[in-house]
Structures are given as structure tokens and as C-alpha cells.
Amino acid sequence: MASLSPVSTTAQLTFLIQPPDGVRAFESINHLNIANGDRARNFEREQKKVVIENLRGKEDFALLDKTGFQLVHHPAKHTSFNDDAEIEREYYPESAELIKKITGASRVVLFDHTIRRRRPGEIDDAPHKRQPVAQAHVDQTTASSIARVHRHLPPADAEALLRRRFQIINLWRPINHPAIDWPLALCDYNSVDPKKDTLAVALIYPDREGETYGMKYNPNQKWKYFHGMTPEEAVLIKCFDSIQDGSVALFAPHTGFEDPTTPEGTPLRESIELRAL
């Protein structure tokens, strides 16, 4: 973490605009629009200038069931993050134990991970080329969360799990150096209108379809970040919770963002996110 930690930063965040006439929003993950090199989609986006509060010194404000996200100091034993098989063999087990410890879960099933490395000018058109996501979003909807259970667990286990509490957690960590370039912004769930601020977006892959929530702008939203997150830290981001009686946060919208105060020459952001049931 940098020695001088700002109170906040002001940056442009990208939000989704709902397609007209109630058309279902979609985005094609590996199919690019030839005209602009961007993913094919049927919705527009808008940028809004947002004050993003730095929670350094106030880390205890953020709790998974309260705000939808939580920072932990937990150095990883696996630190190379260059080989998918090694990540699954070495990083997955220690991450599952961390998630169990923080959530109290009796079982954790890790179902995928994504390495993101910012490479200006390179097109994000394949899994090994993923860059920071510059759009406010939630990783899962209710429908896609239930589909995840059926997809990743045997039928007998899935039916039993769906009768109990289950969550989907994204474990996000900088790798190789602090995430000062293009840090992660997280929205306090208590400032979100979960019905009016979200819009389901179909994610079209070559072999399947997923669904996430795109976030629409609402001036009531309170955005936060942890300045200079290090590889020894990780943030747990709730993507879904089956408890929906208002007693706990359901999710935490999040996005990468360009911090205009980033010093020139700062190493480009590298991070890993791992998703778990």
C-alpha cells in the first residue's frame, strides 16, 4: 500500500443503458464488432463521474453480509499464476479454505478463474487475453446462480443444496504488484436498489449462454475502493446469496476503473479472480 493514502478519488465509471422496447440485453464474449474492436452487444453504455471513497483505515466497514464485499490480509502460498493447472492444483485448495473461514461455509466448490492483465491496445477476444472489466456489473443473476449449481454439482447434490443457503463468491487478488493502476471499485449494497439499478445481460459464448447483471447509474450508489491493494490481500465479493429476506447483502456491484491520480510509470494491473459456490 502506498504511504500516502487518499481519502477518495473521482473517476469515470461505465454504466449500462437499458435497450429500448424491453429487448433483452446481450453481449457476445468472443465475437468482436469489426468496426470498433469491441464486443458485439445490443445496448449502449454511458460514463458518469463518481466519487469513490478509499476504505483504507476503515476496512472494518466492509463485511460480506453487510456491504457485499470484505477485504482480508491473506498472503497466498501460490504466487506465480502462470499455469492454469498449477493454479487449480495449488491456489484453489488454499482459496477454498479461506472462503470457508470467512463465510462459515461447510463446503466450497471452485468452478473457474480468470487472470486479467492490462495491455493497452490489445483486443480482449480470448480467455488468455482478458483485461480489466470497465463496466459496473454483478457476476451472476439469480437464474445463472441456480444454473451454476446444476452445472457444477451432481444432480443429487444440487437438489439438496438448493434447499439450503448457498452463495457465489468472487475472490479477487492483485498479482505480482499492488493494483494501483486500474484498481477495483465496489459498490456498497446498502446504496443499491436491487430491482431498479440492475439489468440482466445474456453473455453469449460459442458453446453456452451465461447471465450477469449490468448496473444502471443511480446517484445514490456509494462506490468504494481499497487504495493500493497488494498481492498479500484479497477481497471477497458476493455475487449471489440465496437468503433474500433483506437481512443480508445479496451482491456487490464492481468494476475496474482508471484512477486519474495514478502516477506515470505505474506497473499495469494484473489480477486473478476465482469464483466459488
CSV table of N, CA, C and O in Angstrom, one decimal, residues 136-186:
chain,number,residue,atom,x,y,z
A,136,ALA,N,-19.6,-1.4,-14.8
A,136,ALA,CA,-20.2,-1.8,-13.5
A,136,ALA,C,-21.1,-3.0,-13.7
A,136,ALA,O,-22.0,-3.0,-14.5
A,137,HIS,N,-20.9,-4.0,-12.9
A,137,HIS,CA,-21.7,-5.3,-13.1
A,137,HIS,C,-21.7,-6.1,-11.8
A,137,HIS,O,-21.0,-5.9,-10.8
A,138,VAL,N,-22.5,-7.2,-11.9
A,138,VAL,CA,-22.6,-8.2,-10.9
A,138,VAL,C,-22.4,-9.5,-11.6
A,138,VAL,O,-23.0,-9.7,-12.7
A,139,ASP,N,-21.5,-10.4,-11.1
A,139,ASP,CA,-21.1,-11.6,-11.9
A,139,ASP,C,-22.2,-12.6,-12.2
A,139,ASP,O,-22.2,-13.3,-13.2
A,140,GLN,N,-23.3,-12.6,-11.4
A,140,GLN,CA,-24.3,-13.6,-11.6
A,140,GLN,C,-25.7,-13.0,-11.3
A,140,GLN,O,-25.8,-12.0,-10.5
A,141,THR,N,-26.7,-13.5,-12.0
A,141,THR,CA,-28.1,-13.2,-11.6
A,141,THR,C,-28.6,-14.4,-10.8
A,141,THR,O,-28.0,-15.4,-10.7
A,142,THR,N,-29.9,-14.3,-10.3
A,142,THR,CA,-30.5,-15.4,-9.6
A,142,THR,C,-30.6,-16.7,-10.5
A,142,THR,O,-30.2,-17.8,-10.1
A,143,ALA,N,-31.0,-16.4,-11.8
A,143,ALA,CA,-31.2,-17.6,-12.7
A,143,ALA,C,-29.8,-18.2,-13.0
A,143,ALA,O,-29.7,-19.5,-13.0
A,144,SER,N,-28.8,-17.4,-13.2
A,144,SER,CA,-27.5,-18.0,-13.6
A,144,SER,C,-26.8,-18.6,-12.4
A,144,SER,O,-26.0,-19.6,-12.5
A,145,SER,N,-27.1,-18.2,-11.2
A,145,SER,CA,-26.6,-18.8,-10.0
A,145,SER,C,-27.2,-20.2,-9.8
A,145,SER,O,-26.4,-21.1,-9.4
A,146,ILE,N,-28.5,-20.3,-9.9
A,146,ILE,CA,-29.1,-21.6,-9.8
A,146,ILE,C,-28.6,-22.6,-10.9
A,146,ILE,O,-28.3,-23.7,-10.7
A,147,ALA,N,-28.4,-22.0,-12.1
A,147,ALA,CA,-27.8,-22.8,-13.2
A,147,ALA,C,-26.4,-23.3,-12.9
A,147,ALA,O,-26.0,-24.4,-13.3
A,148,ARG,N,-25.6,-22.4,-12.2
A,148,ARG,CA,-24.3,-22.8,-11.8
A,148,ARG,C,-24.3,-24.0,-10.9
A,148,ARG,O,-23.5,-24.9,-11.0
A,149,VAL,N,-25.3,-24.1,-9.9
A,149,VAL,CA,-25.4,-25.2,-9.0
A,149,VAL,C,-25.6,-26.5,-9.8
A,149,VAL,O,-24.9,-27.5,-9.6
A,150,HIS,N,-26.5,-26.4,-10.8
A,150,HIS,CA,-26.8,-27.6,-11.6
A,150,HIS,C,-25.6,-28.0,-12.5
A,150,HIS,O,-25.4,-29.2,-12.8
A,151,ARG,N,-24.9,-27.0,-12.9
A,151,ARG,CA,-23.8,-27.2,-13.9
A,151,ARG,C,-22.6,-27.9,-13.2
A,151,ARG,O,-21.9,-28.7,-13.8
A,152,HIS,N,-22.3,-27.5,-11.9
A,152,HIS,CA,-21.1,-27.9,-11.3
A,152,HIS,C,-21.2,-28.9,-10.2
A,152,HIS,O,-20.2,-29.4,-9.7
A,153,LEU,N,-22.5,-29.3,-9.9
A,153,LEU,CA,-22.6,-30.4,-8.9
A,153,LEU,C,-23.5,-31.5,-9.4
A,153,LEU,O,-24.3,-31.3,-10.3
A,154,PRO,N,-23.3,-32.7,-8.9
A,154,PRO,CA,-24.1,-33.9,-9.3
A,154,PRO,C,-25.6,-33.6,-9.0
A,154,PRO,O,-25.9,-32.8,-8.1
A,155,PRO,N,-26.5,-34.1,-9.8
A,155,PRO,CA,-27.9,-33.8,-9.6
A,155,PRO,C,-28.4,-34.0,-8.1
A,155,PRO,O,-29.1,-33.2,-7.6
A,156,ALA,N,-28.0,-35.1,-7.4
A,156,ALA,CA,-28.5,-35.3,-6.1
A,156,ALA,C,-27.9,-34.2,-5.1
A,156,ALA,O,-28.7,-33.7,-4.3
A,157,ASP,N,-26.7,-33.8,-5.3
A,157,ASP,CA,-26.1,-32.7,-4.5
A,157,ASP,C,-26.8,-31.4,-4.8
A,157,ASP,O,-27.0,-30.6,-3.9
A,158,ALA,N,-27.1,-31.2,-6.1
A,158,ALA,CA,-27.6,-29.9,-6.5
A,158,ALA,C,-29.0,-29.7,-5.8
A,158,ALA,O,-29.3,-28.6,-5.3
A,159,GLU,N,-29.9,-30.7,-5.9
A,159,GLU,CA,-31.2,-30.5,-5.3
A,159,GLU,C,-31.1,-30.3,-3.8
A,159,GLU,O,-31.9,-29.5,-3.3
A,160,ALA,N,-30.2,-31.0,-3.1
A,160,ALA,CA,-30.1,-30.8,-1.7
A,160,ALA,C,-29.6,-29.4,-1.4
A,160,ALA,O,-30.0,-28.7,-0.4
A,161,LEU,N,-28.6,-28.9,-2.1
A,161,LEU,CA,-28.0,-27.6,-1.9
A,161,LEU,C,-29.0,-26.5,-2.1
A,161,LEU,O,-29.1,-25.5,-1.4
A,162,LEU,N,-29.8,-26.6,-3.1
A,162,LEU,CA,-30.8,-25.6,-3.4
A,162,LEU,C,-31.9,-25.4,-2.3
A,162,LEU,O,-32.6,-24.4,-2.3
A,163,ARG,N,-31.9,-26.4,-1.4
A,163,ARG,CA,-32.9,-26.3,-0.3
A,163,ARG,C,-32.2,-25.6,0.9
A,163,ARG,O,-32.9,-25.4,1.9
A,164,ARG,N,-30.9,-25.3,0.8
A,164,ARG,CA,-30.2,-24.7,1.9
A,164,ARG,C,-29.6,-23.3,1.4
A,164,ARG,O,-29.7,-23.0,0.2
A,165,ARG,N,-29.0,-22.6,2.3
A,165,ARG,CA,-28.4,-21.3,1.9
A,165,ARG,C,-27.1,-21.7,1.1
A,165,ARG,O,-26.3,-22.5,1.4
A,166,PHE,N,-27.0,-20.9,-0.1
A,166,PHE,CA,-25.8,-21.0,-0.8
A,166,PHE,C,-25.5,-19.6,-1.4
A,166,PHE,O,-26.3,-18.8,-1.5
A,167,GLN,N,-24.2,-19.4,-1.6
A,167,GLN,CA,-23.7,-18.1,-2.1
A,167,GLN,C,-22.7,-18.4,-3.3
A,167,GLN,O,-22.2,-19.5,-3.4
A,168,ILE,N,-22.5,-17.4,-4.1
A,168,ILE,CA,-21.5,-17.4,-5.1
A,168,ILE,C,-20.5,-16.2,-4.7
A,168,ILE,O,-21.0,-15.1,-4.5
A,169,ILE,N,-19.3,-16.6,-4.5
A,169,ILE,CA,-18.3,-15.6,-4.1
A,169,ILE,C,-17.2,-15.5,-5.1
A,169,ILE,O,-16.7,-16.5,-5.7
A,170,ASN,N,-16.8,-14.3,-5.4
A,170,ASN,CA,-15.6,-14.0,-6.3
A,170,ASN,C,-14.5,-13.6,-5.4
A,170,ASN,O,-14.6,-12.6,-4.6
A,171,LEU,N,-13.4,-14.3,-5.4
A,171,LEU,CA,-12.2,-14.0,-4.6
A,171,LEU,C,-11.2,-13.3,-5.6
A,171,LEU,O,-10.6,-13.9,-6.5
A,172,TRP,N,-11.0,-12.0,-5.3
A,172,TRP,CA,-10.2,-11.1,-6.2
A,172,TRP,C,-8.9,-10.7,-5.6
A,172,TRP,O,-8.9,-10.3,-4.4
A,173,ARG,N,-7.8,-10.9,-6.3
A,173,ARG,CA,-6.5,-10.6,-5.7
A,173,ARG,C,-5.5,-10.0,-6.8
A,173,ARG,O,-5.5,-10.5,-7.9
A,174,PRO,N,-4.8,-8.9,-6.4
A,174,PRO,CA,-3.7,-8.5,-7.3
A,174,PRO,C,-2.6,-9.5,-7.4
A,174,PRO,O,-2.4,-10.3,-6.4
A,175,ILE,N,-1.9,-9.6,-8.5
A,175,ILE,CA,-0.8,-10.5,-8.6
A,175,ILE,C,0.4,-9.7,-9.1
A,175,ILE,O,0.3,-8.7,-9.8
A,176,ASN,N,1.6,-10.1,-8.6
A,176,ASN,CA,2.9,-9.5,-8.9
A,176,ASN,C,3.2,-8.2,-8.4
A,176,ASN,O,4.4,-7.9,-8.0
A,177,HIS,N,2.2,-7.3,-8.2
A,177,HIS,CA,2.5,-5.9,-7.7
A,177,HIS,C,1.2,-5.3,-7.3
A,177,HIS,O,0.1,-5.8,-7.6
A,178,PRO,N,1.2,-4.3,-6.4
A,178,PRO,CA,-0.1,-3.6,-6.0
A,178,PRO,C,-0.9,-3.2,-7.2
A,178,PRO,O,-0.4,-2.8,-8.2
A,179,ALA,N,-2.2,-3.2,-7.0
A,179,ALA,CA,-3.2,-2.8,-8.0
A,179,ALA,C,-3.5,-1.3,-7.9
A,179,ALA,O,-4.6,-0.9,-7.5
A,180,ILE,N,-2.5,-0.5,-8.2
A,180,ILE,CA,-2.7,1.0,-8.2
A,180,ILE,C,-3.2,1.4,-9.6
A,180,ILE,O,-4.1,2.2,-9.7
A,181,ASP,N,-2.7,0.8,-10.7
A,181,ASP,CA,-3.2,1.0,-12.0
A,181,ASP,C,-4.5,0.3,-12.1
A,181,ASP,O,-4.6,-0.9,-11.8
A,182,TRP,N,-5.5,0.9,-12.6
A,182,TRP,CA,-6.9,0.3,-12.8
A,182,TRP,C,-7.3,-0.5,-11.6
A,182,TRP,O,-7.5,-1.7,-11.7
A,183,PRO,N,-7.5,0.1,-10.5
A,183,PRO,CA,-8.0,-0.6,-9.3
A,183,PRO,C,-9.4,-1.1,-9.4
A,183,PRO,O,-10.1,-0.8,-10.4
A,184,LEU,N,-9.9,-1.7,-8.4
A,184,LEU,CA,-11.3,-2.3,-8.4
A,184,LEU,C,-12.2,-1.4,-7.5
A,184,LEU,O,-11.8,-1.1,-6.4
A,185,ALA,N,-13.3,-0.9,-8.1
A,185,ALA,CA,-14.3,-0.2,-7.3
A,185,ALA,C,-15.4,-1.1,-7.0
A,185,ALA,O,-15.8,-2.0,-7.8
A,186,LEU,N,-15.9,-1.0,-5.8
A,186,LEU,CA,-17.0,-1.9,-5.2
A,186,LEU,C,-18.1,-1.0,-4.7
A,186,LEU,O,-17.9,0.0,-4.0
